[in-house]
């Protein structure tokens, strides 16, 4: 009997162990399996709301909140009325397509636990950046990538680009330093020789904390789709954000000219909040409007202020979102209000819009810089006012209702706060459509803009033979897709250059026959241009005035390579000095080098199939260039392009090139510098050295 009991006990113990093992396996499977979309957004929200804010002044950074000094300010800061509807429309499109929401391909519970362990309490802007990178940006990148991998979602959202969040210090670390220079160096370098910059009052130091960069899957072109600014939550509370943006602001009338403090303590609190928020948004607005980026957002880690600049560059629309308060348990679409979901939908909106036209930039140049010393005003504020923060629930009430407590009737009618409110109420009655969010009006413009610009972008380029005939007074090329528009004979080259220059001066609207290609070189950006009256379609490499000598050197090199144009290098049509600068990703292009289109960068996804051909073609092209007594001095794959149709590889970007009069060095280089100066610039002692270096670079590129 005892033996039977012992046996039964053994069986029960085995069953218990088996059950424990089964539960452990299920738990492991549950924690390691991928998340569905709903689980993903839920876990993202839990991660985001777990942030801890350090408020002890001895443990936090104590620098200035913002510095709008000498930055362009918007004339009006308007409420973005249909922001939530626009965001919801993005998620509605996802809900109508495929099984995207049910697929378990997002990060697992274990992945989220790992991220949570790496989060730290926020006591500085740098820690806020770290938090945003882990809890928001990485998650948005993952969500965006999954959307691109789902064919139906990719189609309905139109998301054909990869996204990256990059700051101005590392935009070029992946080998694409061109974009970093275009967004920072070309715009921000200081030099006493650069008189154009001294003449413009709108050249500002610094740039946004972060950019969301779109990279085309087709040709690898990259453009910043939105700008991001971070403000530590212990400096900018949710109350300050909500109270400061509870009503429309006319920046000069309501803020800049209103330096008199209200006498009432509560009015003084509201006055300060509005002042701080107007100054803070001015800082981000200035980055956006200077860069030509219409979308951006401010983040404190707790509150988000989403911005859009419409067709009028003097106005910016805002929407305040506080995810910890917006995600309601009673709303079936509550997860669409999470920080990750909001940022994702916002990027989708930004990705679908073309950049502003040149006349938009010209109107931007009429904006005025902020001249009031904000810091002296803030330092004069009593500490009790600067640090007074109402509960988040009160902030939520102000944000949703558009106003704070209903105590205005008890305030002095002569107070500055009451005067401002009366002006705002009057404006809201008389403005009519002026307070409409940019989506309705802006989307209509966006639609026509997209149609016109796409027609320019989709127009085929003229052939090398066609443009060579134009440059040298030769025959028309019957194989050129635009030949029927050229007439019976080519224009004279001089007349062609004059017409292009005149067109660029007057053709500045959304239907302009010149569009940026968002492909950047070390000192310039690439444009696609169509001479509308004659159909000539080509590319133009632009540079700012202080880089003219490099573009001129490149033009001189193309002249020396005349016999190779159209085969190993593009056809060069000439160099233009523009009568009015062309705005391009924050740079002000003053000169254009006109050339035939030679193909896409070697790194473009479409070229991967043909990479096996690149080494031989590159060596052939570089050898031919050396035979013409030219050393490139930067002959790397990033300075080569490939055309699939013709199976032709071309070398480009000759701005560093020098002439060769012997196997080692030229006495005088192509841009007129002496041998001693040239030696400092030349990277290789001989043409053979450059050829060997190119082979090594190509080998690394193909690995």
XYZ file of C-alpha atoms in Angstrom:
703
model
C 0.000 0.000 0.000
C 2.818 2.375 0.879
C 4.452 1.475 -2.388
C 1.313 2.401 -4.337
C 1.045 5.727 -2.501
C 4.689 6.467 -3.200
C 4.159 5.665 -6.860
C 1.092 7.913 -7.012
C 3.059 10.705 -5.331
C 5.836 10.293 -7.876
C 3.329 10.501 -10.718
C 1.739 13.614 -9.233
C 5.169 15.237 -8.853
C 6.018 14.456 -12.477
C 2.694 15.900 -13.584
C 3.366 19.019 -11.538
C 6.820 19.410 -13.041
C 5.437 18.875 -16.519
C 2.757 21.498 -15.871
C 5.365 23.958 -14.600
C 7.492 23.280 -17.659
C 4.488 23.831 -19.915
C 3.695 27.135 -18.183
C 7.331 28.234 -18.474
C 7.339 27.416 -22.170
C 4.112 29.317 -22.699
C 5.462 32.269 -20.744
C 8.659 32.273 -22.789
C 6.668 32.042 -25.996
C 4.394 34.842 -24.831
C 7.269 37.159 -23.908
C 9.309 36.434 -27.037
C 6.605 36.352 -29.699
C 6.097 39.436 -31.809
C 3.413 41.962 -30.919
C 0.344 42.779 -32.965
C -0.223 46.430 -33.870
C -2.588 46.979 -30.937
C -0.194 45.311 -28.494
C 2.684 47.286 -29.963
C 0.973 50.649 -29.516
C -0.222 49.667 -26.034
C 3.304 48.738 -24.959
C 4.728 51.858 -26.584
C 2.268 53.943 -24.563
C 3.147 52.150 -21.326
C 6.811 52.761 -22.070
C 6.219 56.414 -22.872
C 4.124 57.157 -19.790
C 6.679 55.472 -17.539
C 9.018 58.432 -17.973
C 10.126 60.035 -14.729
C 10.876 63.747 -14.630
C 13.456 65.035 -12.160
C 12.244 68.276 -10.576
C 14.923 68.770 -7.907
C 16.794 71.874 -9.096
C 20.077 70.567 -7.713
C 19.829 67.543 -10.021
C 18.645 69.211 -13.233
C 20.139 71.441 -15.910
C 19.383 75.126 -15.378
C 20.054 76.708 -18.769
C 17.677 78.947 -20.691
C 14.371 77.506 -21.876
C 14.674 78.911 -25.367
C 16.456 81.604 -27.311
C 14.459 83.240 -30.107
C 16.875 86.151 -30.437
C 17.288 87.236 -34.070
C 15.210 84.325 -35.372
C 12.353 84.772 -37.812
C 9.032 84.826 -35.973
C 5.598 83.943 -37.386
C 3.105 86.761 -37.603
C 0.328 84.465 -36.433
C 0.311 81.244 -34.420
C -3.012 79.570 -35.213
C -4.824 76.557 -33.829
C -4.714 73.593 -36.238
C -8.434 72.868 -36.183
C -8.510 69.623 -38.163
C -5.227 68.140 -36.976
C -6.909 65.208 -35.238
C -9.092 64.507 -38.275
C -6.028 64.469 -40.524
C -4.218 62.106 -38.169
C -7.266 59.846 -37.872
C -7.509 59.661 -41.662
C -4.069 58.044 -41.786
C -5.111 55.306 -39.371
C -8.432 54.848 -41.155
C -6.561 54.014 -44.345
C -4.510 51.403 -42.512
C -7.636 49.861 -40.980
C -9.146 49.308 -44.399
C -6.249 47.288 -45.770
C -4.912 43.738 -45.312
C -4.091 41.949 -42.080
C -1.474 44.516 -41.098
C -2.958 45.096 -37.640
C -3.165 41.419 -36.701
C 0.292 40.283 -37.812
C 2.645 39.644 -34.904
C 5.777 41.219 -36.338
C 6.436 44.101 -33.986
C 8.889 44.000 -31.028
C 8.149 41.428 -28.334
C 7.411 41.959 -24.659
C 11.026 41.069 -23.896
C 12.200 43.723 -26.333
C 10.143 46.344 -24.520
C 11.463 45.172 -21.153
C 15.009 45.619 -22.439
C 14.254 49.158 -23.597
C 12.535 50.011 -20.307
C 15.645 48.945 -18.387
C 17.697 51.424 -20.392
C 15.496 54.438 -19.654
C 16.618 56.964 -17.069
C 14.792 59.815 -15.308
C 14.878 62.996 -17.392
C 16.870 65.837 -15.895
C 18.358 67.402 -19.036
C 17.823 67.868 -22.763
C 20.378 65.158 -23.540
C 18.478 62.636 -21.401
C 15.242 63.707 -23.102
C 16.854 62.996 -26.475
C 17.890 59.564 -25.249
C 14.379 58.863 -24.023
C 12.785 60.048 -27.275
C 15.193 57.956 -29.347
C 14.407 54.763 -27.424
C 10.717 55.188 -26.628
C 9.470 57.099 -29.678
C 11.778 57.380 -32.666
C 13.032 53.787 -32.841
C 9.449 52.571 -32.492
C 8.231 54.893 -35.244
C 11.019 53.722 -37.562
C 9.991 50.110 -36.917
C 6.322 50.905 -37.547
C 7.193 52.783 -40.736
C 9.326 49.901 -41.982
C 6.533 47.387 -41.375
C 4.127 49.653 -43.241
C 6.502 49.646 -46.213
C 6.755 45.853 -46.104
C 2.982 45.442 -46.327
C 2.073 45.994 -49.984
C -1.471 47.240 -49.373
C -0.524 49.597 -46.525
C 2.429 50.896 -48.527
C 0.077 51.707 -51.376
C -2.710 53.391 -49.394
C -0.271 55.476 -47.345
C 2.126 56.191 -50.193
C 5.120 55.372 -47.983
C 7.861 54.504 -50.436
C 10.778 55.991 -48.507
C 12.855 54.882 -45.576
C 13.002 57.215 -42.591
C 15.752 58.091 -40.157
C 15.885 60.454 -37.218
C 19.179 62.313 -37.395
C 20.627 65.354 -35.730
C 22.794 67.940 -37.406
C 26.015 66.454 -36.042
C 25.654 62.990 -37.537
C 23.584 63.441 -40.695
C 26.562 62.480 -42.796
C 28.091 59.728 -40.687
C 26.770 57.034 -42.982
C 28.761 58.387 -45.885
C 26.144 60.905 -46.921
C 27.840 63.928 -45.413
C 26.487 65.922 -48.331
C 23.079 66.293 -46.687
C 24.666 67.323 -43.414
C 26.614 70.035 -45.161
C 23.581 71.173 -47.128
C 21.478 71.452 -43.996
C 24.172 72.976 -41.820
C 27.527 73.972 -43.248
C 26.352 75.705 -46.423
C 23.917 77.708 -44.338
C 25.858 78.365 -41.180
C 29.583 78.831 -41.869
C 30.898 82.253 -40.908
C 33.379 84.162 -43.056
C 34.195 87.823 -43.473
C 34.629 87.187 -47.177
C 31.053 86.043 -47.605
C 29.347 89.374 -48.104
C 26.062 87.827 -49.228
C 25.562 86.371 -45.779
C 26.341 89.676 -44.156
C 23.738 91.335 -46.323
C 20.980 88.968 -45.267
C 19.509 89.573 -41.799
C 17.874 86.148 -41.875
C 20.953 83.953 -41.519
C 20.726 82.229 -38.172
C 23.077 80.189 -36.085
C 22.211 76.670 -35.105
C 19.679 74.246 -36.411
C 16.900 72.049 -35.072
C 17.729 69.358 -32.522
C 16.586 66.617 -34.856
C 15.318 65.962 -38.366
C 13.228 63.148 -39.735
C 14.904 62.376 -43.061
C 13.171 60.556 -45.918
C 15.374 58.476 -48.217
C 13.912 57.448 -51.558
C 13.955 53.734 -52.341
C 14.287 54.639 -56.015
C 17.320 56.889 -56.361
C 18.548 57.248 -52.775
C 17.695 60.966 -52.653
C 17.244 62.320 -49.144
C 15.232 65.213 -47.772
C 14.301 66.391 -44.286
C 10.545 65.969 -43.949
C 10.168 67.553 -40.524
C 12.173 69.331 -37.843
C 12.095 68.435 -34.157
C 12.933 70.482 -31.088
C 13.365 69.089 -27.561
C 12.708 70.999 -24.347
C 13.315 69.329 -20.989
C 10.029 68.854 -19.068
C 11.398 70.400 -15.882
C 11.865 73.631 -17.845
C 8.702 73.481 -19.941
C 5.819 71.853 -18.085
C 2.608 70.561 -19.636
C 0.803 73.423 -17.928
C 3.078 76.010 -19.523
C 2.519 74.435 -22.936
C -1.260 74.276 -22.557
C -1.722 77.659 -20.899
C 0.585 79.376 -23.366
C -1.240 77.934 -26.383
C -4.857 78.072 -25.289
C -5.639 80.732 -27.891
C -4.386 82.190 -31.138
C -1.326 84.423 -30.884
C -0.410 87.385 -33.039
C 3.253 87.354 -32.194
C 4.106 91.026 -32.403
C 0.864 92.469 -31.033
C 0.321 89.882 -28.284
C 3.884 89.134 -27.244
C 6.798 91.130 -28.601
C 5.214 94.545 -28.034
C 3.608 93.525 -24.718
C 6.550 93.869 -22.349
C 4.449 95.306 -19.498
C 3.668 92.701 -16.873
C 0.013 92.375 -15.809
C -0.570 93.347 -12.201
C -2.787 90.371 -11.378
C -0.819 87.240 -10.356
C -2.889 84.809 -12.425
C -2.822 87.083 -15.449
C 0.931 87.368 -15.005
C 1.160 83.577 -15.020
C -0.810 83.368 -18.288
C 1.202 86.222 -19.782
C 4.451 84.455 -18.992
C 3.216 81.124 -20.387
C 2.136 82.766 -23.644
C 5.427 84.630 -23.897
C 7.472 81.489 -23.350
C 5.485 79.416 -25.827
C 5.564 82.103 -28.521
C 9.332 82.330 -28.087
C 9.755 78.549 -28.056
C 7.679 78.036 -31.190
C 9.529 80.904 -32.865
C 12.773 79.001 -32.377
C 11.395 75.893 -34.101
C 9.450 77.912 -36.694
C 12.616 79.743 -37.703
C 14.447 76.459 -38.275
C 11.532 75.154 -40.329
C 10.876 78.215 -42.451
C 14.581 78.751 -43.169
C 15.056 75.120 -44.121
C 11.864 75.049 -46.188
C 10.453 72.264 -44.017
C 6.728 72.759 -43.460
C 6.246 70.180 -40.700
C 7.799 69.984 -37.259
C 7.078 69.250 -33.634
C 8.204 70.255 -30.194
C 8.560 67.535 -27.550
C 9.044 67.742 -23.804
C 8.684 63.978 -23.392
C 5.238 64.610 -21.900
C 3.660 67.149 -24.263
C 3.920 67.409 -28.040
C 3.195 70.507 -30.111
C 2.766 69.627 -33.782
C 3.356 72.445 -36.279
C 2.632 73.011 -39.934
C 3.437 76.038 -42.080
C 0.894 76.450 -44.867
C 0.975 78.386 -48.118
C 1.564 81.610 -46.191
C 5.042 81.371 -44.608
C 4.120 84.032 -42.046
C 1.585 81.737 -40.337
C 2.132 78.534 -38.409
C -0.581 76.142 -37.226
C -0.256 74.189 -33.983
C -1.902 71.327 -32.137
C -1.058 70.413 -28.540
C -1.165 66.709 -27.703
C -0.540 65.188 -24.261
C -0.656 61.387 -24.716
C -0.958 60.583 -21.011
C -4.256 62.488 -20.993
C -5.447 61.804 -24.534
C -5.489 58.002 -24.371
C -8.945 57.330 -22.937
C -10.046 53.830 -21.974
C -13.506 54.545 -23.411
C -12.313 55.386 -26.914
C -11.961 52.501 -29.353
C -9.373 54.532 -31.257
C -7.545 55.545 -28.106
C -4.226 54.015 -29.189
C -4.135 56.366 -32.154
C -3.553 59.137 -29.600
C -0.383 57.554 -28.229
C 2.872 59.393 -28.862
C 4.208 56.778 -31.290
C 0.947 56.670 -33.261
C 0.756 60.471 -33.415
C 4.342 60.896 -34.625
C 3.922 58.095 -37.176
C 0.762 59.602 -38.687
C 2.373 63.045 -38.656
C 5.348 61.769 -40.663
C 3.001 60.126 -43.164
C 1.322 63.519 -43.629
C 4.668 65.268 -44.062
C 5.981 62.643 -46.479
C 3.056 63.201 -48.808
C 3.694 66.901 -49.312
C 6.078 68.562 -51.751
C 8.492 71.229 -50.610
C 7.507 74.894 -50.943
C 7.921 76.811 -54.194
C 10.481 79.571 -54.712
C 7.906 82.349 -54.347
C 7.117 80.913 -50.885
C 10.783 81.366 -49.956
C 10.751 84.888 -51.363
C 7.768 85.770 -49.153
C 9.613 84.111 -46.273
C 12.409 86.629 -46.727
C 9.946 89.370 -45.738
C 9.607 87.992 -42.198
C 11.155 89.921 -39.324
C 13.605 88.662 -36.692
C 12.766 88.564 -32.986
C 14.578 91.464 -31.303
C 13.266 91.381 -27.724
C 15.623 90.034 -25.058
C 13.560 87.151 -23.683
C 16.065 86.232 -20.980
C 15.899 89.609 -19.264
C 12.103 89.307 -19.111
C 12.252 85.799 -17.686
C 14.897 86.710 -15.136
C 12.706 89.558 -13.919
C 9.877 87.139 -13.211
C 9.349 86.078 -9.584
C 10.422 82.494 -8.971
C 6.917 81.643 -7.778
C 5.519 82.539 -11.195
C 8.225 80.831 -13.241
C 7.836 77.535 -11.422
C 4.091 77.576 -10.716
C 2.539 74.556 -12.458
C -1.094 73.557 -12.198
C -2.071 69.879 -12.267
C -2.100 68.099 -15.627
C -5.877 67.770 -15.440
C -6.143 71.560 -15.461
C -3.773 71.715 -18.385
C -5.986 69.227 -20.203
C -9.049 71.351 -19.532
C -7.394 74.445 -20.947
C -6.133 72.583 -23.986
C -9.502 71.062 -24.882
C -11.630 74.091 -24.122
C -9.287 76.636 -25.618
C -9.237 78.672 -22.382
C -8.346 78.373 -18.758
C -10.661 78.938 -15.813
C -13.721 81.107 -16.434
C -12.552 83.871 -14.140
C -11.947 86.390 -16.887
C -15.028 88.366 -15.880
C -13.449 89.153 -12.521
C -10.269 90.524 -14.087
C -9.640 94.199 -14.641
C -10.876 95.227 -18.102
C -7.839 97.474 -18.392
C -5.327 94.641 -17.921
C -3.037 93.665 -20.833
C -4.368 90.119 -20.647
C -7.960 91.289 -21.072
C -6.993 93.591 -23.930
C -5.284 90.745 -25.723
C -8.274 88.464 -25.189
C -10.642 91.091 -26.554
C -8.492 91.491 -29.669
C -8.355 87.745 -30.159
C -12.131 87.393 -29.775
C -12.654 90.141 -32.344
C -10.238 88.507 -34.754
C -11.891 85.119 -34.349
C -15.238 86.624 -35.386
C -13.937 88.634 -38.341
C -11.279 86.299 -39.632
C -13.638 83.779 -41.204
C -11.604 81.204 -43.038
C -8.358 82.614 -41.670
C -8.433 80.305 -38.670
C -9.050 77.204 -40.719
C -6.340 74.631 -40.240
C -4.013 74.239 -43.207
C -5.242 70.790 -44.076
C -8.319 71.749 -46.108
C -6.789 74.703 -47.859
C -3.286 73.257 -47.820
C -4.300 69.860 -49.120
C -6.005 71.391 -52.119
C -2.834 73.264 -52.914
C -0.800 70.198 -52.175
C -2.814 68.254 -54.706
C -2.245 70.710 -57.548
C 1.358 71.173 -56.466
C 1.959 67.441 -56.574
C 0.402 67.104 -60.040
C 2.477 69.911 -61.547
C 5.706 68.929 -59.869
C 5.273 65.284 -60.717
C 4.848 66.267 -64.383
C 8.222 68.036 -64.251
C 9.863 65.189 -62.379
C 8.409 62.589 -64.714
C 9.413 64.389 -67.904
C 12.200 62.385 -69.594
C 15.667 63.889 -69.736
C 17.189 64.876 -73.037
C 19.821 62.469 -74.323
C 23.541 63.174 -74.101
C 23.695 63.396 -77.895
C 20.897 65.954 -77.936
C 22.534 68.223 -75.371
C 25.957 67.751 -76.939
C 24.456 69.051 -80.179
C 23.030 72.002 -78.244
C 26.380 72.739 -76.579
C 28.456 72.502 -79.757
C 25.996 73.681 -82.395
C 25.442 70.200 -83.805
C 22.445 68.333 -85.129
C 19.293 67.340 -83.288
C 19.094 63.811 -81.913
C 16.003 62.078 -83.282
C 16.192 59.596 -80.390
C 15.786 62.333 -77.782
C 12.333 61.905 -76.163
C 11.887 65.694 -76.238
C 13.138 66.286 -79.795
C 9.713 67.285 -81.147
C 9.734 70.246 -78.737
C 13.178 71.520 -79.775
C 12.154 72.848 -83.182
C 13.926 72.218 -86.480
C 17.357 73.187 -85.160
C 18.987 73.672 -81.768
C 19.018 77.031 -80.082
C 22.306 78.840 -79.999
C 24.020 77.967 -76.736
C 24.183 81.643 -75.752
C 20.442 82.062 -76.320
C 19.743 78.846 -74.423
C 21.639 80.061 -71.345
C 19.879 83.435 -71.479
C 16.439 81.801 -71.639
C 17.201 79.451 -68.743
C 18.432 82.351 -66.629
C 15.342 84.417 -67.402
C 12.989 81.497 -66.700
C 14.547 80.855 -63.297
C 14.028 84.521 -62.438
C 10.290 84.631 -63.162
C 9.151 80.992 -62.909
C 8.890 80.683 -59.121
C 5.421 79.275 -58.395
C 4.242 75.769 -57.602
C 4.160 75.029 -61.322
C 7.802 76.009 -61.834
C 9.762 73.994 -64.380
C 12.614 73.559 -61.917
C 12.428 71.162 -58.974
C 14.998 69.989 -56.414
C 16.052 66.353 -56.752
C 17.192 66.146 -53.111
C 20.521 64.695 -54.210
C 23.398 66.572 -52.639
C 27.095 66.939 -53.324
C 29.779 68.149 -50.962
C 29.137 71.779 -51.907
C 25.864 71.830 -53.786
C 22.483 70.383 -54.603
C 21.003 68.950 -57.775
C 17.976 70.374 -59.600
C 15.934 69.136 -62.535
C 15.212 71.882 -65.054
C 13.018 72.049 -68.141
C 13.294 75.017 -70.488
C 9.542 75.166 -70.914
C 9.353 76.862 -74.326
C 11.737 74.415 -76.008
C 11.480 71.214 -73.968
C 15.169 70.898 -73.080
C 15.335 68.868 -69.859
C 18.569 68.501 -67.913
C 20.078 68.775 -64.431
C 21.720 71.726 -62.723
C 24.226 71.582 -59.916
C 23.863 74.619 -57.671
C 26.213 76.150 -55.139
C 26.269 79.144 -52.856
C 28.322 82.198 -53.690
C 31.229 81.362 -51.428
C 31.642 78.019 -53.229
C 31.647 79.536 -56.710
C 35.375 78.893 -57.196
C 34.788 75.148 -56.844
C 31.940 75.171 -59.341
C 34.058 77.268 -61.714
C 36.897 74.767 -61.398
C 34.446 71.998 -62.281
C 33.285 73.960 -65.336
C 36.905 74.380 -66.465
C 37.503 70.657 -66.018
C 34.510 69.777 -68.178
C 35.979 71.958 -70.916
C 39.201 69.967 -70.765
C 37.158 66.762 -70.904
C 35.154 67.877 -73.953
C 35.950 64.707 -75.904
C 34.645 62.531 -73.042
C 31.351 64.364 -72.576
C 28.392 62.097 -73.132
C 30.458 58.924 -72.679
C 32.464 58.998 -69.442
C 31.276 62.352 -68.037
C 28.028 64.321 -68.484
C 27.613 66.970 -71.144
C 28.258 70.419 -69.679
C 26.059 73.206 -71.053
C 27.485 76.129 -69.135
C 27.638 78.014 -65.855
C 24.974 80.524 -64.801
C 25.045 83.279 -62.205
C 21.450 83.650 -61.045
C 19.797 87.044 -60.733
C 17.895 85.818 -57.683
C 19.111 83.104 -55.319
C 17.445 79.707 -55.480
C 16.430 78.370 -52.058
C 17.424 74.754 -51.553
C 17.292 72.915 -48.201
C 18.336 76.012 -46.288
C 21.067 76.967 -48.763
C 20.890 79.995 -51.063
C 22.177 78.869 -54.438
C 23.690 81.664 -56.523
C 25.292 79.697 -59.384
C 24.152 76.724 -61.476
C 26.243 74.367 -63.601
C 23.969 72.940 -66.316
C 24.583 69.327 -67.363
C 23.015 66.297 -68.980
C 21.521 63.654 -66.708
C 23.885 60.702 -66.449
C 22.046 58.284 -64.193
C 21.457 57.428 -60.557
C 24.038 57.158 -57.760
C 25.756 53.766 -57.615
C 24.153 53.252 -54.203
C 20.607 53.586 -55.603
C 18.589 50.391 -54.992
C 17.754 50.050 -58.694
C 21.453 49.740 -59.505
C 22.205 46.790 -57.212
C 21.577 44.206 -59.935
C 24.342 45.699 -62.074
C 26.991 46.198 -59.398
C 29.190 43.475 -60.829
C 29.844 45.759 -63.818
C 30.887 48.786 -61.772
C 34.626 48.084 -61.191
C 35.446 47.609 -64.878
C 33.296 50.540 -66.024
C 34.719 52.835 -63.331
C 38.300 51.933 -64.209
C 37.623 52.558 -67.890
C 36.102 55.988 -67.171
C 38.846 57.084 -64.769
C 41.588 55.898 -67.121
C 40.037 57.929 -69.947
C 39.968 60.993 -67.669
C 43.638 60.520 -66.809
C 44.478 60.353 -70.526
C 43.037 63.859 -70.816
C 45.548 65.020 -68.173
C 42.947 65.422 -65.422
C 43.164 64.009 -61.920
C 39.795 63.806 -60.159
C 41.174 63.777 -56.576
C 37.959 62.335 -55.157
C 37.250 59.370 -57.439
C 35.082 57.339 -55.108
C 31.814 55.474 -55.832
C 29.765 58.331 -54.345
C 31.038 60.517 -57.210
C 29.898 58.113 -59.908
C 26.498 57.522 -61.498
C 25.046 54.709 -63.580
C 22.328 54.661 -66.225
C 20.611 51.280 -66.596
C 19.195 52.050 -70.047
C 22.586 52.719 -71.632
C 24.635 50.580 -69.205
C 26.929 53.579 -68.892
C 28.865 54.682 -65.806
C 29.928 58.310 -65.540
C 32.242 60.174 -63.198
C 30.937 63.443 -61.724
C 31.809 66.148 -59.155
C 35.098 67.526 -60.477
C 35.227 70.444 -58.051
C 38.509 69.178 -56.512
C 40.080 68.135 -59.796
C 43.485 69.313 -61.024
C 45.266 69.091 -64.353
C 48.226 66.775 -64.934
C 51.222 67.911 -66.968
C 53.446 65.044 -65.848
C 53.031 61.610 -64.192
C 53.074 63.339 -60.798
C 51.936 66.995 -60.647
C 50.967 69.964 -62.772
C 52.878 73.180 -62.236
C 49.665 75.178 -62.347
C 46.375 73.515 -61.497
C 43.157 74.040 -63.427
C 41.899 76.678 -61.004
C 45.062 78.718 -61.112
C 46.794 77.708 -57.859
C 50.505 77.025 -57.658
C 52.088 73.586 -57.476
C 52.814 74.016 -53.775
C 49.172 74.820 -53.022
C 47.949 72.058 -55.303
C 50.082 69.492 -53.494
C 48.207 70.212 -50.296
C 44.911 69.444 -52.027
C 45.894 66.433 -54.117
C 45.427 63.134 -52.321
C 47.451 60.988 -54.749
C 50.980 61.461 -56.079
C 50.145 59.964 -59.477
C 47.269 58.936 -61.678
C 48.113 55.317 -60.945
C 47.822 55.978 -57.208
C 44.346 57.418 -57.763
C 43.371 54.403 -59.851
C 44.510 51.999 -57.122
C 42.672 54.009 -54.457
C 39.509 53.959 -56.574
C 39.725 50.170 -56.928
C 40.032 49.794 -53.158
C 37.079 52.126 -52.548
C 34.982 50.250 -55.087
C 35.871 46.941 -53.442
C 34.732 48.233 -50.040
C 31.590 49.705 -51.591
C 30.572 46.371 -53.117
C 31.178 44.334 -49.962
